[in-house]
CSV table of C-alpha atoms in Angstrom, one decimal:
chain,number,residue,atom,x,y,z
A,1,UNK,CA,44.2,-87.5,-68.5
A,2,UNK,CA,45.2,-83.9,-67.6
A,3,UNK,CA,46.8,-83.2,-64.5
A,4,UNK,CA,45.1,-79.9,-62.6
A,5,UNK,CA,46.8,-76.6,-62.6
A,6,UNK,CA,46.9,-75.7,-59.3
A,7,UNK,CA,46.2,-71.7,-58.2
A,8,UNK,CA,49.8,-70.9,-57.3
A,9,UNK,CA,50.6,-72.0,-60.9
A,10,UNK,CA,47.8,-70.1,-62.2
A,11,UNK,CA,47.8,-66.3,-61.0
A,12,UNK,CA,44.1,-65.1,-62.0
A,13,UNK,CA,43.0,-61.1,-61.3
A,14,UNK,CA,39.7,-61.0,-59.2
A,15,UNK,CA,38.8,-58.4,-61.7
A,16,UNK,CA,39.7,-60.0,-64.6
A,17,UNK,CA,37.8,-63.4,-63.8
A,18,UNK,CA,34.7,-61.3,-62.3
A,19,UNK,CA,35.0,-60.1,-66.1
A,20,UNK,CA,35.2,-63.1,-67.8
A,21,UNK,CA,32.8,-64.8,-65.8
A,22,UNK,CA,29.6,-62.8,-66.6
A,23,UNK,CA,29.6,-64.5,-69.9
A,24,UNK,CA,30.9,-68.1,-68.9
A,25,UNK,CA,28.7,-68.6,-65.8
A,26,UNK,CA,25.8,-68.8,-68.1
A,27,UNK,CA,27.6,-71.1,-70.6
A,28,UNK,CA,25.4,-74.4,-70.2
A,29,UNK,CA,29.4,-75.8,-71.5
A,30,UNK,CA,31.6,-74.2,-68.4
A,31,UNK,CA,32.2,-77.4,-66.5
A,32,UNK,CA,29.2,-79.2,-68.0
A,33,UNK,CA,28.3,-83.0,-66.9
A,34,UNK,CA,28.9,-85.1,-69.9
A,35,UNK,CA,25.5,-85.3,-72.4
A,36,UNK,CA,24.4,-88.5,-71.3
A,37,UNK,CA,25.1,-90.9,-68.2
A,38,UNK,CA,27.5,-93.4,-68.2
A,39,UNK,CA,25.9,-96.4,-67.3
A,40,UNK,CA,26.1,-97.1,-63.2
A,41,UNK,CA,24.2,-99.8,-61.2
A,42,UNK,CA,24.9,-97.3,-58.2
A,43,UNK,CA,22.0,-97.2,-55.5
A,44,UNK,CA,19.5,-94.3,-55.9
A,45,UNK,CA,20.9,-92.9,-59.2
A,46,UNK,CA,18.0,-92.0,-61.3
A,47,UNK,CA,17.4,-92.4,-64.8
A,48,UNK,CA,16.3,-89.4,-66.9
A,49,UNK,CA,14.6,-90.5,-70.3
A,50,UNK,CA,17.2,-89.6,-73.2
A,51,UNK,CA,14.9,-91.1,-75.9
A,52,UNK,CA,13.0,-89.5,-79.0
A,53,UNK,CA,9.8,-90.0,-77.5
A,54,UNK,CA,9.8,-87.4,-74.4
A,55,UNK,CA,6.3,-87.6,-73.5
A,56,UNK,CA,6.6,-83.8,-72.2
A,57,UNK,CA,4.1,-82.2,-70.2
A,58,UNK,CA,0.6,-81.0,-71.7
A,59,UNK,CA,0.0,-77.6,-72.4
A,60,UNK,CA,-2.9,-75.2,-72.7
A,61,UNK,CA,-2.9,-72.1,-74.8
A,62,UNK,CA,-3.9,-68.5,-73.1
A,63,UNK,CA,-5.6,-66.7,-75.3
A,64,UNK,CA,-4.6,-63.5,-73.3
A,65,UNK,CA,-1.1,-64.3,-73.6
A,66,UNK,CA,-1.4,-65.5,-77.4
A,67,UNK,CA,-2.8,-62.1,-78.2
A,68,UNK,CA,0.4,-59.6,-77.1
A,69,UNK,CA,2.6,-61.9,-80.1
A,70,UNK,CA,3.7,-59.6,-82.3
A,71,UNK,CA,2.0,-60.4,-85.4
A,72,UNK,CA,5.5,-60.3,-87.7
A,73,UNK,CA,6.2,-63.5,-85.2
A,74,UNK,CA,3.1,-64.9,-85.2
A,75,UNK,CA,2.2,-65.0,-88.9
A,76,UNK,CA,4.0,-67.9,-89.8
A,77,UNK,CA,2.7,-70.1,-86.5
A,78,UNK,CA,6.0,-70.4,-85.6
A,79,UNK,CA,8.3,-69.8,-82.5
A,80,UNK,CA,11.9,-70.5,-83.8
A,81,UNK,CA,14.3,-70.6,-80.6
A,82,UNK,CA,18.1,-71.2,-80.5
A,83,UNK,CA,18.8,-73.5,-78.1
A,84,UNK,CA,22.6,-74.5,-77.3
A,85,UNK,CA,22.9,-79.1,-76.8
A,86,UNK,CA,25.5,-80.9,-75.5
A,87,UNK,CA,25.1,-80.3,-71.7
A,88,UNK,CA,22.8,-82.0,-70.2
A,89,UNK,CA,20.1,-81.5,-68.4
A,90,UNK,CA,19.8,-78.5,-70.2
A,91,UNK,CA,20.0,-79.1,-74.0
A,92,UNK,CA,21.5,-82.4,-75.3
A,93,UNK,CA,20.8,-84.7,-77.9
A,94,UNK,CA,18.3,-88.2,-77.9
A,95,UNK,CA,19.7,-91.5,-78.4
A,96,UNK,CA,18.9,-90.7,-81.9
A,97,UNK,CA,21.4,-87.8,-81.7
A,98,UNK,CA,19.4,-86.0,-83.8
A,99,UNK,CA,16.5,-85.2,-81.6
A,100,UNK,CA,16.8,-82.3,-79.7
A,101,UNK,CA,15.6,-82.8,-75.5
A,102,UNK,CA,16.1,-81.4,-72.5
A,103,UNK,CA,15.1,-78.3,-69.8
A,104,UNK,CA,15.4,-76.0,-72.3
A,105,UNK,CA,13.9,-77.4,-75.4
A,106,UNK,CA,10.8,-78.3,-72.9
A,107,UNK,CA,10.4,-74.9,-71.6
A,108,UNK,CA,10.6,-73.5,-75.3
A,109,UNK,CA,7.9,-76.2,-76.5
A,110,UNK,CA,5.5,-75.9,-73.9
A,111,UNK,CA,6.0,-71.5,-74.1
A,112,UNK,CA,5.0,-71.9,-77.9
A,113,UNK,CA,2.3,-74.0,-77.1
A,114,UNK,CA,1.3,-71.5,-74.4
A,115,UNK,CA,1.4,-68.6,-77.2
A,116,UNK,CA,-0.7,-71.1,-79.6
A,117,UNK,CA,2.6,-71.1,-81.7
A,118,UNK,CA,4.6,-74.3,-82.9
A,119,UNK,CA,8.3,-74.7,-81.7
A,120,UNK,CA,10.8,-74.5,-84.3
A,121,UNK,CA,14.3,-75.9,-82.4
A,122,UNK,CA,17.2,-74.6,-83.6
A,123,UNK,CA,20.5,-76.2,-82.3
A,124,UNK,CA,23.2,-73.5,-82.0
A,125,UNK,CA,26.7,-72.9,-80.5
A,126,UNK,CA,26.3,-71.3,-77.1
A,127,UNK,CA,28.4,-67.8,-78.6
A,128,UNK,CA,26.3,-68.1,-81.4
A,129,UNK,CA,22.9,-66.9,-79.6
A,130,UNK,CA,23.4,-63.1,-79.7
A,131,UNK,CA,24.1,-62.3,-82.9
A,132,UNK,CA,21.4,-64.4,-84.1
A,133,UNK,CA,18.5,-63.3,-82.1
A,134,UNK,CA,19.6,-59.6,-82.0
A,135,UNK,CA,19.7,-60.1,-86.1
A,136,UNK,CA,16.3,-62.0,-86.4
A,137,UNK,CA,17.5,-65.1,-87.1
A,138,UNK,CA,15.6,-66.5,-83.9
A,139,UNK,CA,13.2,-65.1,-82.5
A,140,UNK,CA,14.3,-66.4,-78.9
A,141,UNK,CA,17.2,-67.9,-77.3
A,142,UNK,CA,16.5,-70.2,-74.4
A,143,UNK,CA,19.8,-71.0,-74.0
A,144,UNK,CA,20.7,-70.8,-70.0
A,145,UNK,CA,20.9,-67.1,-70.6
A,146,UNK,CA,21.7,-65.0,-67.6
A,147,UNK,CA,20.1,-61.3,-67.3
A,148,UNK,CA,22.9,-58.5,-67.1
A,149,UNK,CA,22.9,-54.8,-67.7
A,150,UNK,CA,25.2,-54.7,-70.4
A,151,UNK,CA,22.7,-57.7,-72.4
A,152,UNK,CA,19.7,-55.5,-71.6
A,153,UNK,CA,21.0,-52.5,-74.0
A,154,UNK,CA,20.4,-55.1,-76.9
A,155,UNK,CA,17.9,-57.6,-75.8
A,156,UNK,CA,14.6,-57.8,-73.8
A,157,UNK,CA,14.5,-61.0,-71.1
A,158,UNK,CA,11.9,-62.6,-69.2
A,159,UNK,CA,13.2,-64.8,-66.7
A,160,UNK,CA,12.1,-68.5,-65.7
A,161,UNK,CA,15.0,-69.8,-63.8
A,162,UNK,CA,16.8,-68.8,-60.9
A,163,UNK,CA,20.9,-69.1,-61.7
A,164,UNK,CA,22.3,-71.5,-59.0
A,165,UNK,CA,26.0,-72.7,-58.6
A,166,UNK,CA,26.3,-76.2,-56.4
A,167,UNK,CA,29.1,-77.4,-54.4
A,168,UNK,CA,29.6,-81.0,-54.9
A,169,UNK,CA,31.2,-83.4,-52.7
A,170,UNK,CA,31.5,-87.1,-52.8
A,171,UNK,CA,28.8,-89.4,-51.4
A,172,UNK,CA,30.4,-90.6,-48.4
A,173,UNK,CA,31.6,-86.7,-47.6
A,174,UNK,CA,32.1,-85.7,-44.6
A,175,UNK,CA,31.5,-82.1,-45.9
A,176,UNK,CA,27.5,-81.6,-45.2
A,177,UNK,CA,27.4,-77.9,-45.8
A,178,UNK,CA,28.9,-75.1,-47.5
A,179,UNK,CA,27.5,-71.8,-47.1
A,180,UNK,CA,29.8,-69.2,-47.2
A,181,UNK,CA,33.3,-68.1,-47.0
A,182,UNK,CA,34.7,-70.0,-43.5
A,183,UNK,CA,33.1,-73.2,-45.3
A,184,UNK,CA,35.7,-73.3,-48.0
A,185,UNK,CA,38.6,-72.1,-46.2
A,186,UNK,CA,41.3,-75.5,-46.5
A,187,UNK,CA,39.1,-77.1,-48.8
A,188,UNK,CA,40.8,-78.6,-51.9
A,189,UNK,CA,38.1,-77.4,-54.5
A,190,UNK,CA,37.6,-77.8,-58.5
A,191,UNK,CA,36.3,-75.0,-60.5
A,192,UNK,CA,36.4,-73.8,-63.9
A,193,UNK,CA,39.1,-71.1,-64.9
A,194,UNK,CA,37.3,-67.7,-65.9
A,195,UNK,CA,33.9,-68.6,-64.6
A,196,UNK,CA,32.0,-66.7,-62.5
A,197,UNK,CA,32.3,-69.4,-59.7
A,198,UNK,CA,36.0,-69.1,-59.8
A,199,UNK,CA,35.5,-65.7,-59.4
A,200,UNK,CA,33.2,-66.0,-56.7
A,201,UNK,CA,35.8,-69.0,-54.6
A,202,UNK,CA,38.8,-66.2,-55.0
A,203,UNK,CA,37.0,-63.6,-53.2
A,204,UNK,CA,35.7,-66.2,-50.7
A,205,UNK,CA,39.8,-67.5,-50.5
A,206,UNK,CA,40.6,-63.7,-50.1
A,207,UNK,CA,38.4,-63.4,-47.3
A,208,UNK,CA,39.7,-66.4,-45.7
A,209,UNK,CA,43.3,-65.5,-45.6
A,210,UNK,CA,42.6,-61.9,-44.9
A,211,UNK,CA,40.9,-64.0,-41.4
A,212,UNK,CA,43.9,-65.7,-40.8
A,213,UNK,CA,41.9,-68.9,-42.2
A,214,UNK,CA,43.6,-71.8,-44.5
A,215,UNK,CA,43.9,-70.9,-48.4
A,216,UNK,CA,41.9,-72.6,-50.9
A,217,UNK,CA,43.9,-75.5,-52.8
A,218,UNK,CA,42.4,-74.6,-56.5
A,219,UNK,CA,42.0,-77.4,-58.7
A,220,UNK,CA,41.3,-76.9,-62.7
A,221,UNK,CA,40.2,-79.8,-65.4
A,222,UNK,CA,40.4,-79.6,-68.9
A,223,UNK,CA,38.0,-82.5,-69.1
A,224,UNK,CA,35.2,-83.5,-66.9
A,225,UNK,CA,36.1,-87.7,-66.9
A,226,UNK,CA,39.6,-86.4,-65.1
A,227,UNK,CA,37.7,-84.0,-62.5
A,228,UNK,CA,35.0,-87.0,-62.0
A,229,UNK,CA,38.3,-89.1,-61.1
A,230,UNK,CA,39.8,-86.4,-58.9
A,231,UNK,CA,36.5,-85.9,-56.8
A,232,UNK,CA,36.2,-89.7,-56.6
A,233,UNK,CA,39.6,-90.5,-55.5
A,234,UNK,CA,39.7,-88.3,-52.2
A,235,UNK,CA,41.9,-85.6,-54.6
A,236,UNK,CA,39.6,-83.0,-54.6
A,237,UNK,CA,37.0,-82.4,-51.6
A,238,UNK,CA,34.9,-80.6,-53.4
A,239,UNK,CA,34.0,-79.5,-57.4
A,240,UNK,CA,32.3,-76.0,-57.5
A,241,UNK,CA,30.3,-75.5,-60.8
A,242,UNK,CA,26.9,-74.1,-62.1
A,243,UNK,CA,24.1,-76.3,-60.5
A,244,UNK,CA,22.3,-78.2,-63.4
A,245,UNK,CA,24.8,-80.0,-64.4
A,246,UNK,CA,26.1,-80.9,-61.3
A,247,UNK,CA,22.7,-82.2,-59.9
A,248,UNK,CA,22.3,-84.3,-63.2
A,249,UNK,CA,25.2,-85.9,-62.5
A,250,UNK,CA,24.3,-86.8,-59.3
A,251,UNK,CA,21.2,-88.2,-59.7
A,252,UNK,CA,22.5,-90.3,-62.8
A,253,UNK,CA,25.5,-91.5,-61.1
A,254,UNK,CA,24.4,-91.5,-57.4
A,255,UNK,CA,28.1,-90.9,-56.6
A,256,UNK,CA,28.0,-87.0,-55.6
A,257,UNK,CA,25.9,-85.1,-53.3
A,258,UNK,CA,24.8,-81.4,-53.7
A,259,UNK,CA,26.2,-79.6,-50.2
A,260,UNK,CA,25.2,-76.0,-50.9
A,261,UNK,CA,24.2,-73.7,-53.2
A,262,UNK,CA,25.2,-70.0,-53.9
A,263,UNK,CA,23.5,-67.6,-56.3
A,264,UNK,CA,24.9,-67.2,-59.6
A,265,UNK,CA,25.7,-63.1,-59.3
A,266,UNK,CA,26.5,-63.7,-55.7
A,267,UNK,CA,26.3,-61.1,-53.7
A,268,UNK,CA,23.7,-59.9,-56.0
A,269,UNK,CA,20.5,-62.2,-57.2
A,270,UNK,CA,20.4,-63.4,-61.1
A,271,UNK,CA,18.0,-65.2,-63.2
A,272,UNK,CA,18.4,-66.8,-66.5
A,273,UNK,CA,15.8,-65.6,-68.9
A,274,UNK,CA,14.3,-66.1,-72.2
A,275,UNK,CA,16.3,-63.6,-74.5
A,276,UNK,CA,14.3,-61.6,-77.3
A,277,UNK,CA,15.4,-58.9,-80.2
A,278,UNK,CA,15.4,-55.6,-78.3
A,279,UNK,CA,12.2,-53.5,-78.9
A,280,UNK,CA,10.1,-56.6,-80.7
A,281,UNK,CA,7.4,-56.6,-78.3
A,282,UNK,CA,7.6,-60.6,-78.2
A,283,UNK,CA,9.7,-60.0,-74.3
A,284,UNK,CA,5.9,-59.8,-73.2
A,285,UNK,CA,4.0,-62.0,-74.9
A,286,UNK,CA,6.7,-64.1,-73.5
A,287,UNK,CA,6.5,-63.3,-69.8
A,288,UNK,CA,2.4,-63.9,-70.4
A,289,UNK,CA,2.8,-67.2,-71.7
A,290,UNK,CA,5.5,-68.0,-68.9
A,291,UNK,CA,3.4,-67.1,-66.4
A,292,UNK,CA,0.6,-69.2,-67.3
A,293,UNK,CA,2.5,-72.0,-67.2
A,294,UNK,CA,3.7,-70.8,-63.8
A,295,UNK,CA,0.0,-71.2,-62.7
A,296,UNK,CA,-1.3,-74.0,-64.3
A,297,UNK,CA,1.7,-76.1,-63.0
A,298,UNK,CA,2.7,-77.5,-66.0
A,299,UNK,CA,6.1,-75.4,-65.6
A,300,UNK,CA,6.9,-76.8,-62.5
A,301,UNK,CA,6.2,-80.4,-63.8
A,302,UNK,CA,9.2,-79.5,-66.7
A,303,UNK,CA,11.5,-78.6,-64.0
A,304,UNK,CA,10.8,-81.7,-61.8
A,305,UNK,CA,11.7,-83.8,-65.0
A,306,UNK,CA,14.9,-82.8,-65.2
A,307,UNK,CA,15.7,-82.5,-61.1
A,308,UNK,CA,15.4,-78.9,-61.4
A,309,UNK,CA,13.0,-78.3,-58.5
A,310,UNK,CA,14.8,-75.8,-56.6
A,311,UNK,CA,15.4,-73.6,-59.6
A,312,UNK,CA,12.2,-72.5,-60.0
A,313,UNK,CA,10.7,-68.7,-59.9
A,314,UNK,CA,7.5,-68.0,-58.4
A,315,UNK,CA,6.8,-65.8,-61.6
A,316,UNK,CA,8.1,-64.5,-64.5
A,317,UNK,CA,9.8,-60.7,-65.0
A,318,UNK,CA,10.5,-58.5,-67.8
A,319,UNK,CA,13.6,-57.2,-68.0
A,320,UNK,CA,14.4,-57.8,-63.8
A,321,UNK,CA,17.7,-55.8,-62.6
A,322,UNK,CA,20.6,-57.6,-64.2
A,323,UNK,CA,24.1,-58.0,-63.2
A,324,UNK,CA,26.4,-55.3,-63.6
A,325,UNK,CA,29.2,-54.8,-65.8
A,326,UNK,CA,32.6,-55.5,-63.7
């Protein structure tokens, strides 16, 4: 087990982790829960279904929104979309461990099935998704993407998720809430180095001392199992991270509650989006077929399955104000 690094023996630039962290925060891998639950007889810890057989949520084609595919996607009667596994509730792996499941892999399904098109899933490394979609390769990424300024001058997005980071405490916390800044101020936190959220905690921490409040004790893991042990044994108060993962471990493990969320561009708003070859046309068709399953509920049931409620958008946008470039 590694030991954590604390922040006096790791001097970070705001700057440089504001940087950093406009590509990390939308890693589904920065301090991802593991890709399936360890087995926990804990009271109220739910049980997601991990197997082949996923039973996901009917779909309806819209003709409308079938009709603005370009037709050099939809000749074939495919949809091929990179999708990133290994961090669940995202993208993982079945039982099998060869099936692909997940958020993401449903939303991609049921959007195909929206455009009267047949999801092709294409496991892919996380870093791999750009170059692949801005060369053709896939024709999407739906891959926890977040929208930024500098990713708009090469792709087209349409949103369907709202980017949320979670503050996690243990069950029995007496930490209820944390909001803002004052919340954090004393509080001995774990948070990924060069993530957006770290970024995010040091200009909270800066705020703090510049009030003549206590400093943040920062807290970094190399490995989730030796964070878990941290947060459990009263070493940590609190682990900082983005929000999907950290509510799937709570509901598989029952041993962590969610005590407040902050938006993933804080102070700004961003959303994570699917990702299309700039100029293609499909961003649309996309946003169409989003939308309808938007209205006809069946996008809300996908999020429910994976405990991803409070995520949701109330409709889809193409090519929303991203974040800036630091």
């Amino acid at each position: 087990m590694k030991h954590p690094i604390t922040h006096k023996a790791l001097s970070v630039a705001v700057a440089a982790s504001a940087l950093l962290g406009l590509a990390a925060c939308s890693d589904p891998g920065a301090n991802a829960a593991p890709a399936a639950p360890a087995p926990s007889g804990t009271a109220g810890a739910t049980t997601f279904n991990l197997s082949p057989q996923q039973d996901r949520v009917p779909v309806t084609a819209d003709p409308a929104a079938a009709a603005l595919v370009p037709e050099a996607i939809k000749k074939d009667g495919k949809l091929t979309v990179a999708v990133a596994l290994g961090t669940a509730p995202l993208g993982l792996f079945a039982t099998d461990n060869k099936t692909p499941i997940g958020n993401e892999v449903d939303i991609a399904i049921a959007l195909a099935q929206s455009l009267d098109l047949e999801a092709e899933i294409v496991p892919v490394a996380w870093a791999d998704w750009p170059l692949g979609v801005g060369s053709g390769k896939y024709e999407a990424a739906i891959t926890n993407v977040t929208v930024t300024e500098e990713r708009k001058l090469k792709f087209d997005f349409a949103t369907y998720r709202e980017d949320q980071l979670g503050f996690y405490a243990v069950t029995d916390s007496p930490i209820t809430s944390v909001k803002s800044a004052p919340d954090v101020a004393g509080k001995k936190i774990i948070v990924g180095s060069g993530t957006n959220q770290e970024s995010i905690l040091l200009a909270w921490d800066k705020e703090n001392v510049a009030q003549g409040l206590a400093p943040v004790e920062f807290q970094y893991y190399d490995d989730d199992s030796a964070s878990t042990l941290a947060l459990q044994s009263g070493r940590a108060d609190l682990t900082f991270g983005p929000n999907p993962t950290g509510a799937y471990k709570a509901a598989t493990d029952g041993k962590s509650k969610l005590v407040g969320t902050v938006d993933g561009g804080w102070p700004l708003s961003a959303r994570i989006a699917v990702t299309t070859e700039k100029g293609n046309g499909f961003a649309v068709a996309a946003q169409a077929g989003l939308n309808h399953l938007i209205a006809d509920g069946s996008y809300t049931k996908v999020l429910a399955k994976w405990g991803l409620s409070s995520e949701a958008v109330e409709k889809s946008e193409l090519n929303p104000p991203g974040l800036p470039a630091s």
